[in-house]
Amino acid sequence: EGGGVVDDGVGIEEYSKWLMLPYSKAEVEDGGKDFDNAFLEYCSGLQQQEIDAELVKNFVSSATIAISGSPEVKRTAYQVVKNYDGNYEWGKHSDWFKDNASLETLIRKSYRHAVKLSIDELIFGVNETPEEFRESLTELEQDWFIGSETNPEWPLNLEQGKKYVFSVGLNNNKMYSSRTLTLSELPMYIGHLNTDCVKSTWSALSLELLYLTNDDEERYSIQAHPNLLRNIVTQAADVPLGYPIFFSGVKHVFRL
């Protein structure tokens, strides 16, 4: 239940505190009995430094127990969503990392990346080689924000132009869902109307409303000439012939 390439600048003394595991040897071994040793050895070398694979296995096993409880605890979708949000109701001795901000950040980030990778494997298939897996981790680290929509970092990442933002959740109808927003270009069309065309439309409007007294809001003259944007031009006329124009200035909406 971990996957994330993190360089947080934590010193060796801090790492040593992380390894003061609050579990017995039997618990740690039981929690890691289903781990893929070859995969863990590969993860140990991601940072291009020698790290004991058994140490990594024990650490990951402890983090799993702290988040999800012992292997006997039945894993459910509800539990995954709650853990994703940082509510470790089933965990054991989760205060081991909750009292350490940098460790909690690392474990929470790793768990969320693992959830995202698991969903991707269900949809797109499994990473066939370690290199593909590393590419997936690198992409998540560089191009994605994986978190909660209620987190203050969600709108912040939207403002900063993060390429993708992702979340999972449980709505009021007890439906589980995941949400991905993708940054993309939006084409905008700009047009220009001839001044005489606009003035002539307003002149006809004056004749129609003030002299002929035709005040039907759905009259044909408003709907005619769509290529000249006659409906908009008519509304843009000065009051009382048109409608008052309110301009708020340019606004940016980052949260949908």
PDB file of C-alpha atoms in Angstrom:
ATOM      1  CA  GLU A   1       0.000   0.000   0.000  1.00  0.00           C
ATOM      2  CA  GLY A   2       2.648   2.461  -0.951  1.00  0.00           C
ATOM      3  CA  GLY A   3       4.016   4.154  -3.989  1.00  0.00           C
ATOM      4  CA  GLY A   4       5.530   7.575  -4.240  1.00  0.00           C
ATOM      5  CA  VAL A   5       8.851   9.134  -5.045  1.00  0.00           C
ATOM      6  CA  VAL A   6       9.392  11.773  -2.373  1.00  0.00           C
ATOM      7  CA  ASP A   7      12.460  13.908  -1.719  1.00  0.00           C
ATOM      8  CA  ASP A   8      11.459  15.904   1.339  1.00  0.00           C
ATOM      9  CA  GLY A   9      14.903  16.805   2.611  1.00  0.00           C
ATOM     10  CA  VAL A  10      14.455  14.868   5.866  1.00  0.00           C
ATOM     11  CA  GLY A  11      17.710  14.198   7.727  1.00  0.00           C
ATOM     12  CA  ILE A  12      19.050  10.829   8.812  1.00  0.00           C
ATOM     13  CA  GLU A  13      18.092  11.461  12.451  1.00  0.00           C
ATOM     14  CA  GLU A  14      14.492  11.984  11.401  1.00  0.00           C
ATOM     15  CA  TYR A  15      14.549   8.773   9.371  1.00  0.00           C
ATOM     16  CA  SER A  16      15.876   6.937  12.422  1.00  0.00           C
ATOM     17  CA  LYS A  17      12.827   8.023  14.437  1.00  0.00           C
ATOM     18  CA  TRP A  18      10.604   6.635  11.709  1.00  0.00           C
ATOM     19  CA  LEU A  19      12.125   3.200  12.162  1.00  0.00           C
ATOM     20  CA  MET A  20      11.206   3.013  15.850  1.00  0.00           C
ATOM     21  CA  LEU A  21       8.279   0.757  14.974  1.00  0.00           C
ATOM     22  CA  PRO A  22       5.583   0.216  17.639  1.00  0.00           C
ATOM     23  CA  TYR A  23       4.907  -3.383  16.566  1.00  0.00           C
ATOM     24  CA  SER A  24       6.274  -6.739  17.512  1.00  0.00           C
ATOM     25  CA  LYS A  25       8.423  -8.692  15.089  1.00  0.00           C
ATOM     26  CA  ALA A  26       5.599 -11.196  14.610  1.00  0.00           C
ATOM     27  CA  GLU A  27       3.137  -8.422  13.702  1.00  0.00           C
ATOM     28  CA  VAL A  28       5.526  -6.891  11.185  1.00  0.00           C
ATOM     29  CA  GLU A  29       6.258 -10.238   9.554  1.00  0.00           C
ATOM     30  CA  ASP A  30       2.558 -11.089   9.420  1.00  0.00           C
ATOM     31  CA  GLY A  31       1.712  -7.712   7.899  1.00  0.00           C
ATOM     32  CA  GLY A  32       4.280  -8.168   5.141  1.00  0.00           C
ATOM     33  CA  LYS A  33       3.784 -11.835   4.327  1.00  0.00           C
ATOM     34  CA  ASP A  34       1.959 -11.112   1.063  1.00  0.00           C
ATOM     35  CA  PHE A  35       4.440  -8.518  -0.209  1.00  0.00           C
ATOM     36  CA  ASP A  36       6.326  -9.090  -3.446  1.00  0.00           C
ATOM     37  CA  ASN A  37       9.985  -9.175  -2.364  1.00  0.00           C
ATOM     38  CA  ALA A  38      11.281  -8.547  -5.879  1.00  0.00           C
ATOM     39  CA  PHE A  39       9.063  -5.465  -6.129  1.00  0.00           C
ATOM     40  CA  LEU A  40      10.267  -4.162  -2.764  1.00  0.00           C
ATOM     41  CA  GLU A  41      13.897  -4.660  -3.799  1.00  0.00           C
ATOM     42  CA  TYR A  42      13.181  -2.625  -6.908  1.00  0.00           C
ATOM     43  CA  CYS A  43      11.552   0.140  -4.829  1.00  0.00           C
ATOM     44  CA  SER A  44      14.593   0.155  -2.552  1.00  0.00           C
ATOM     45  CA  GLY A  45      16.734   1.224  -5.483  1.00  0.00           C
ATOM     46  CA  LEU A  46      14.488   4.010  -6.781  1.00  0.00           C
ATOM     47  CA  GLN A  47      16.536   6.674  -5.030  1.00  0.00           C
ATOM     48  CA  GLN A  48      19.805   5.272  -6.465  1.00  0.00           C
ATOM     49  CA  GLN A  49      21.191   4.373  -3.080  1.00  0.00           C
ATOM     50  CA  GLU A  50      21.630   1.111  -1.246  1.00  0.00           C
ATOM     51  CA  ILE A  51      18.784   0.427   1.142  1.00  0.00           C
ATOM     52  CA  ASP A  52      18.221  -2.881   2.854  1.00  0.00           C
ATOM     53  CA  ALA A  53      15.166  -4.523   1.251  1.00  0.00           C
ATOM     54  CA  GLU A  54      14.174  -6.158   4.538  1.00  0.00           C
ATOM     55  CA  LEU A  55      14.188  -2.730   6.210  1.00  0.00           C
ATOM     56  CA  VAL A  56      11.920  -1.389   3.496  1.00  0.00           C
ATOM     57  CA  LYS A  57       9.619  -4.386   3.866  1.00  0.00           C
ATOM     58  CA  ASN A  58       9.326  -3.896   7.628  1.00  0.00           C
ATOM     59  CA  PHE A  59       8.645  -0.188   7.229  1.00  0.00           C
ATOM     60  CA  VAL A  60       5.959  -0.692   4.566  1.00  0.00           C
ATOM     61  CA  SER A  61       4.401  -3.479   6.630  1.00  0.00           C
ATOM     62  CA  SER A  62       4.240  -1.175   9.665  1.00  0.00           C
ATOM     63  CA  ALA A  63       2.705   1.632   7.619  1.00  0.00           C
ATOM     64  CA  THR A  64       0.085  -0.801   6.308  1.00  0.00           C
ATOM     65  CA  ILE A  65      -0.838  -1.901   9.835  1.00  0.00           C
ATOM     66  CA  ALA A  66      -0.962   1.723  11.012  1.00  0.00           C
ATOM     67  CA  ILE A  67      -3.374   2.665   8.225  1.00  0.00           C
ATOM     68  CA  SER A  68      -5.501  -0.434   7.667  1.00  0.00           C
ATOM     69  CA  GLY A  69      -4.972  -2.632  10.719  1.00  0.00           C
ATOM     70  CA  SER A  70      -3.782  -6.211  10.787  1.00  0.00           C
ATOM     71  CA  PRO A  71      -4.130  -8.489   7.709  1.00  0.00           C
ATOM     72  CA  GLU A  72      -7.198 -10.065   9.333  1.00  0.00           C
ATOM     73  CA  VAL A  73      -9.128  -6.793   8.952  1.00  0.00           C
ATOM     74  CA  LYS A  74     -11.379  -7.085   5.917  1.00  0.00           C
ATOM     75  CA  ARG A  75     -10.563  -4.458   3.292  1.00  0.00           C
ATOM     76  CA  THR A  76     -13.605  -2.593   1.944  1.00  0.00           C
ATOM     77  CA  ALA A  77     -14.181   0.276  -0.473  1.00  0.00           C
ATOM     78  CA  TYR A  78     -15.446   2.363   2.436  1.00  0.00           C
ATOM     79  CA  GLN A  79     -12.213   1.759   4.321  1.00  0.00           C
ATOM     80  CA  VAL A  80     -10.138   2.757   1.275  1.00  0.00           C
ATOM     81  CA  VAL A  81     -12.025   6.052   0.897  1.00  0.00           C
ATOM     82  CA  LYS A  82     -11.714   6.854   4.603  1.00  0.00           C
ATOM     83  CA  ASN A  83      -8.008   6.012   4.602  1.00  0.00           C
ATOM     84  CA  TYR A  84      -7.567   8.118   1.465  1.00  0.00           C
ATOM     85  CA  ASP A  85      -9.072  11.062   3.369  1.00  0.00           C
ATOM     86  CA  GLY A  86      -6.721  10.468   6.302  1.00  0.00           C
ATOM     87  CA  ASN A  87      -9.246   8.838   8.664  1.00  0.00           C
ATOM     88  CA  TYR A  88      -7.432   5.710   9.844  1.00  0.00           C
ATOM     89  CA  GLU A  89     -10.265   4.204  11.899  1.00  0.00           C
ATOM     90  CA  TRP A  90      -9.000   0.637  11.470  1.00  0.00           C
ATOM     91  CA  GLY A  91      -5.331   1.387  11.995  1.00  0.00           C
ATOM     92  CA  LYS A  92      -3.256   0.183  14.899  1.00  0.00           C
ATOM     93  CA  HIS A  93      -0.842   2.564  16.637  1.00  0.00           C
ATOM     94  CA  SER A  94      -1.415   5.150  13.927  1.00  0.00           C
ATOM     95  CA  ASP A  95      -0.130   7.778  16.359  1.00  0.00           C
ATOM     96  CA  TRP A  96       3.320   6.396  15.397  1.00  0.00           C
ATOM     97  CA  PHE A  97       3.228   8.574  12.295  1.00  0.00           C
ATOM     98  CA  LYS A  98       0.505  11.076  13.206  1.00  0.00           C
ATOM     99  CA  ASP A  99       2.901  12.662  15.700  1.00  0.00           C
ATOM    100  CA  ASN A 100       5.426  13.155  12.908  1.00  0.00           C
ATOM    101  CA  ALA A 101       4.202  15.569  10.220  1.00  0.00           C
ATOM    102  CA  SER A 102       6.784  14.636   7.566  1.00  0.00           C
ATOM    103  CA  LEU A 103       6.187  10.904   8.033  1.00  0.00           C
ATOM    104  CA  GLU A 104       2.407  11.299   7.941  1.00  0.00           C
ATOM    105  CA  THR A 105       2.667  13.358   4.742  1.00  0.00           C
ATOM    106  CA  LEU A 106       4.792  10.650   3.129  1.00  0.00           C
ATOM    107  CA  ILE A 107       2.503   7.780   4.150  1.00  0.00           C
ATOM    108  CA  ARG A 108      -0.686   9.616   3.161  1.00  0.00           C
ATOM    109  CA  LYS A 109       0.811  10.562  -0.195  1.00  0.00           C
ATOM    110  CA  SER A 110       2.008   7.004  -0.811  1.00  0.00           C
ATOM    111  CA  TYR A 111      -1.406   5.571   0.024  1.00  0.00           C
ATOM    112  CA  ARG A 112      -3.172   7.989  -2.321  1.00  0.00           C
ATOM    113  CA  HIS A 113      -0.729   7.241  -5.124  1.00  0.00           C
ATOM    114  CA  ALA A 114      -1.328   3.527  -4.551  1.00  0.00           C
ATOM    115  CA  VAL A 115      -5.102   4.033  -4.857  1.00  0.00           C
ATOM    116  CA  LYS A 116      -4.638   5.972  -8.102  1.00  0.00           C
ATOM    117  CA  LEU A 117      -2.295   3.337  -9.544  1.00  0.00           C
ATOM    118  CA  SER A 118      -4.718   0.559  -8.559  1.00  0.00           C
ATOM    119  CA  ILE A 119      -7.599   2.278 -10.354  1.00  0.00           C
ATOM    120  CA  ASP A 120      -5.411   2.804 -13.423  1.00  0.00           C
ATOM    121  CA  GLU A 121      -4.460  -0.868 -13.474  1.00  0.00           C
ATOM    122  CA  LEU A 122      -8.125  -1.874 -13.371  1.00  0.00           C
ATOM    123  CA  ILE A 123      -8.909   0.432 -16.290  1.00  0.00           C
ATOM    124  CA  PHE A 124      -5.759   0.396 -18.432  1.00  0.00           C
ATOM    125  CA  GLY A 125      -3.961  -2.767 -17.361  1.00  0.00           C
ATOM    126  CA  VAL A 126      -0.971  -3.609 -15.206  1.00  0.00           C
ATOM    127  CA  ASN A 127       2.467  -2.013 -15.615  1.00  0.00           C
ATOM    128  CA  GLU A 128       4.344  -4.854 -17.261  1.00  0.00           C
ATOM    129  CA  THR A 129       7.889  -3.858 -16.296  1.00  0.00           C
ATOM    130  CA  PRO A 130       9.572  -1.994 -13.420  1.00  0.00           C
ATOM    131  CA  GLU A 131      10.433   0.769 -15.885  1.00  0.00           C
ATOM    132  CA  GLU A 132       6.763   1.283 -16.744  1.00  0.00           C
ATOM    133  CA  PHE A 133       5.924   1.397 -13.063  1.00  0.00           C
ATOM    134  CA  ARG A 134       8.624   3.991 -12.459  1.00  0.00           C
ATOM    135  CA  GLU A 135       7.318   6.077 -15.362  1.00  0.00           C
ATOM    136  CA  SER A 136       3.856   5.962 -13.789  1.00  0.00           C
ATOM    137  CA  LEU A 137       5.228   7.124 -10.431  1.00  0.00           C
ATOM    138  CA  THR A 138       7.216   9.917 -12.068  1.00  0.00           C
ATOM    139  CA  GLU A 139       4.160  11.111 -13.978  1.00  0.00           C
ATOM    140  CA  LEU A 140       2.063  11.157 -10.799  1.00  0.00           C
ATOM    141  CA  GLU A 141       4.760  13.132  -9.011  1.00  0.00           C
ATOM    142  CA  GLN A 142       5.248  15.716 -11.748  1.00  0.00           C
ATOM    143  CA  ASP A 143       1.863  16.152 -13.423  1.00  0.00           C
ATOM    144  CA  TRP A 144      -0.773  15.162 -10.859  1.00  0.00           C
ATOM    145  CA  PHE A 145      -2.275  16.433  -7.634  1.00  0.00           C
ATOM    146  CA  ILE A 146      -3.868  13.484  -5.857  1.00  0.00           C
ATOM    147  CA  GLY A 147      -5.895  14.515  -2.857  1.00  0.00           C
ATOM    148  CA  SER A 148      -9.272  15.612  -1.574  1.00  0.00           C
ATOM    149  CA  GLU A 149     -11.577  18.264  -3.021  1.00  0.00           C
ATOM    150  CA  THR A 150     -12.061  19.675   0.478  1.00  0.00           C
ATOM    151  CA  ASN A 151      -8.305  20.118   0.927  1.00  0.00           C
ATOM    152  CA  PRO A 152      -7.054  23.724   0.579  1.00  0.00           C
ATOM    153  CA  GLU A 153      -4.387  22.397  -1.789  1.00  0.00           C
ATOM    154  CA  TRP A 154      -7.070  21.445  -4.352  1.00  0.00           C
ATOM    155  CA  PRO A 155      -7.922  25.014  -5.544  1.00  0.00           C
ATOM    156  CA  LEU A 156      -4.273  25.996  -5.084  1.00  0.00           C
ATOM    157  CA  ASN A 157      -3.143  23.354  -7.577  1.00  0.00           C
ATOM    158  CA  LEU A 158      -5.850  24.460  -9.994  1.00  0.00           C
ATOM    159  CA  GLU A 159      -4.575  28.026  -9.792  1.00  0.00           C
ATOM    160  CA  GLN A 160      -1.012  26.866 -10.337  1.00  0.00           C
ATOM    161  CA  GLY A 161      -2.040  25.079 -13.527  1.00  0.00           C
ATOM    162  CA  LYS A 162      -1.430  21.494 -12.418  1.00  0.00           C
ATOM    163  CA  LYS A 163      -2.039  19.295 -15.455  1.00  0.00           C
ATOM    164  CA  TYR A 164      -4.293  16.810 -13.632  1.00  0.00           C
ATOM    165  CA  VAL A 165      -6.087  16.767 -10.279  1.00  0.00           C
ATOM    166  CA  PHE A 166      -7.658  13.602  -8.886  1.00  0.00           C
ATOM    167  CA  SER A 167      -9.861  12.653  -5.953  1.00  0.00           C
ATOM    168  CA  VAL A 168     -12.038   9.801  -4.719  1.00  0.00           C
ATOM    169  CA  GLY A 169     -15.124  10.106  -2.590  1.00  0.00           C
ATOM    170  CA  LEU A 170     -18.413   8.783  -1.286  1.00  0.00           C
ATOM    171  CA  ASN A 171     -21.541  10.861  -1.948  1.00  0.00           C
ATOM    172  CA  ASN A 172     -24.789  11.104   0.009  1.00  0.00           C
ATOM    173  CA  ASN A 173     -26.300   8.300  -2.088  1.00  0.00           C
ATOM    174  CA  LYS A 174     -23.563   5.900  -0.914  1.00  0.00           C
ATOM    175  CA  MET A 175     -22.020   5.878  -4.384  1.00  0.00           C
ATOM    176  CA  TYR A 176     -18.246   5.641  -4.677  1.00  0.00           C
ATOM    177  CA  SER A 177     -16.621   7.757  -7.328  1.00  0.00           C
ATOM    178  CA  SER A 178     -13.329   9.120  -8.567  1.00  0.00           C
ATOM    179  CA  ARG A 179     -12.906  12.468 -10.231  1.00  0.00           C
ATOM    180  CA  THR A 180     -10.208  13.682 -12.596  1.00  0.00           C
ATOM    181  CA  LEU A 181      -9.911  17.234 -13.886  1.00  0.00           C
ATOM    182  CA  THR A 182      -7.619  17.845 -16.857  1.00  0.00           C
ATOM    183  CA  LEU A 183      -6.098  21.185 -17.783  1.00  0.00           C
ATOM    184  CA  SER A 184      -6.802  21.869 -21.447  1.00  0.00           C
ATOM    185  CA  GLU A 185      -6.973  24.729 -23.905  1.00  0.00           C
ATOM    186  CA  LEU A 186     -10.405  26.188 -24.580  1.00  0.00           C
ATOM    187  CA  PRO A 187     -10.865  27.770 -28.030  1.00  0.00           C
ATOM    188  CA  MET A 188     -12.542  31.177 -28.002  1.00  0.00           C
ATOM    189  CA  TYR A 189     -14.178  32.849 -30.996  1.00  0.00           C
ATOM    190  CA  ILE A 190     -13.947  36.612 -31.432  1.00  0.00           C
ATOM    191  CA  GLY A 191     -16.038  38.531 -33.936  1.00  0.00           C
ATOM    192  CA  HIS A 192     -16.343  42.128 -35.112  1.00  0.00           C
ATOM    193  CA  LEU A 193     -19.526  43.846 -36.278  1.00  0.00           C
ATOM    194  CA  ASN A 194     -19.604  46.780 -38.648  1.00  0.00           C
ATOM    195  CA  THR A 195     -20.501  50.029 -36.831  1.00  0.00           C
ATOM    196  CA  ASP A 196     -23.091  51.023 -39.419  1.00  0.00           C
ATOM    197  CA  CYS A 197     -24.731  47.616 -39.096  1.00  0.00           C
ATOM    198  CA  VAL A 198     -25.172  48.091 -35.339  1.00  0.00           C
ATOM    199  CA  LYS A 199     -26.441  51.676 -35.651  1.00  0.00           C
ATOM    200  CA  SER A 200     -28.965  50.701 -38.311  1.00  0.00           C
ATOM    201  CA  THR A 201     -30.297  47.905 -36.098  1.00  0.00           C
ATOM    202  CA  TRP A 202     -30.743  50.359 -33.236  1.00  0.00           C
ATOM    203  CA  SER A 203     -32.498  52.829 -35.533  1.00  0.00           C
ATOM    204  CA  ALA A 204     -34.955  50.143 -36.640  1.00  0.00           C
ATOM    205  CA  LEU A 205     -35.460  49.231 -32.995  1.00  0.00           C
ATOM    206  CA  SER A 206     -36.346  52.810 -32.131  1.00  0.00           C
ATOM    207  CA  LEU A 207     -38.900  52.940 -34.948  1.00  0.00           C
ATOM    208  CA  GLU A 208     -40.435  49.630 -33.969  1.00  0.00           C
ATOM    209  CA  LEU A 209     -40.751  50.258 -30.229  1.00  0.00           C
ATOM    210  CA  LEU A 210     -41.489  53.975 -30.034  1.00  0.00           C
ATOM    211  CA  TYR A 211     -43.478  54.582 -33.231  1.00  0.00           C
ATOM    212  CA  LEU A 212     -45.038  51.232 -34.076  1.00  0.00           C
ATOM    213  CA  THR A 213     -45.302  50.316 -30.353  1.00  0.00           C
ATOM    214  CA  ASN A 214     -44.426  46.680 -30.890  1.00  0.00           C
ATOM    215  CA  ASP A 215     -43.131  45.604 -27.474  1.00  0.00           C
ATOM    216  CA  ASP A 216     -43.428  41.830 -27.899  1.00  0.00           C
ATOM    217  CA  GLU A 217     -40.264  40.414 -26.336  1.00  0.00           C
ATOM    218  CA  GLU A 218     -40.302  37.500 -28.812  1.00  0.00           C
ATOM    219  CA  ARG A 219     -41.046  39.559 -31.929  1.00  0.00           C
ATOM    220  CA  TYR A 220     -39.579  38.315 -35.183  1.00  0.00           C
ATOM    221  CA  SER A 221     -37.312  41.288 -35.723  1.00  0.00           C
ATOM    222  CA  ILE A 222     -35.210  40.257 -32.737  1.00  0.00           C
ATOM    223  CA  GLN A 223     -34.820  36.681 -33.975  1.00  0.00           C
ATOM    224  CA  ALA A 224     -33.950  37.637 -37.565  1.00  0.00           C
ATOM    225  CA  HIS A 225     -30.445  37.951 -38.994  1.00  0.00           C
ATOM    226  CA  PRO A 226     -28.591  35.569 -36.658  1.00  0.00           C
ATOM    227  CA  ASN A 227     -25.375  36.148 -38.635  1.00  0.00           C
ATOM    228  CA  LEU A 228     -25.503  39.778 -37.519  1.00  0.00           C
ATOM    229  CA  LEU A 229     -26.055  38.752 -33.880  1.00  0.00           C
ATOM    230  CA  ARG A 230     -29.206  40.847 -33.989  1.00  0.00           C
ATOM    231  CA  ASN A 231     -30.593  39.477 -30.754  1.00  0.00           C
ATOM    232  CA  ILE A 232     -27.480  40.535 -28.812  1.00  0.00           C
ATOM    233  CA  VAL A 233     -27.198  43.872 -30.625  1.00  0.00           C
ATOM    234  CA  THR A 234     -30.832  44.639 -29.805  1.00  0.00           C
ATOM    235  CA  GLN A 235     -30.310  43.906 -26.109  1.00  0.00           C
ATOM    236  CA  ALA A 236     -27.170  46.045 -26.097  1.00  0.00           C
ATOM    237  CA  ALA A 237     -29.056  49.177 -27.178  1.00  0.00           C
ATOM    238  CA  ASP A 238     -29.321  52.035 -24.709  1.00  0.00           C
ATOM    239  CA  VAL A 239     -32.136  51.915 -22.167  1.00  0.00           C
ATOM    240  CA  PRO A 240     -35.141  51.981 -22.565  1.00  0.00           C
ATOM    241  CA  LEU A 241     -34.798  50.325 -25.982  1.00  0.00           C
ATOM    242  CA  GLY A 242     -32.314  47.721 -24.814  1.00  0.00           C
ATOM    243  CA  TYR A 243     -31.289  46.238 -21.489  1.00  0.00           C
ATOM    244  CA  PRO A 244     -28.855  47.663 -18.932  1.00  0.00           C
ATOM    245  CA  ILE A 245     -25.393  46.158 -19.256  1.00  0.00           C
ATOM    246  CA  PHE A 246     -23.571  45.020 -16.148  1.00  0.00           C
ATOM    247  CA  PHE A 247     -19.844  44.298 -16.415  1.00  0.00           C
ATOM    248  CA  SER A 248     -18.096  42.699 -13.463  1.00  0.00           C
ATOM    249  CA  GLY A 249     -14.670  42.550 -15.000  1.00  0.00           C
ATOM    250  CA  VAL A 250     -12.743  39.373 -15.767  1.00  0.00           C
ATOM    251  CA  LYS A 251     -13.234  36.669 -13.151  1.00  0.00           C
ATOM    252  CA  HIS A 252     -11.372  33.387 -12.791  1.00  0.00           C
ATOM    253  CA  VAL A 253     -13.254  30.382 -11.441  1.00  0.00           C
ATOM    254  CA  PHE A 254     -10.899  27.626 -10.307  1.00  0.00           C
ATOM    255  CA  ARG A 255     -13.266  25.372  -8.406  1.00  0.00           C
ATOM    256  CA  LEU A 256     -16.004  23.703 -10.400  1.00  0.00           C
TER     257      LEU A 256
END
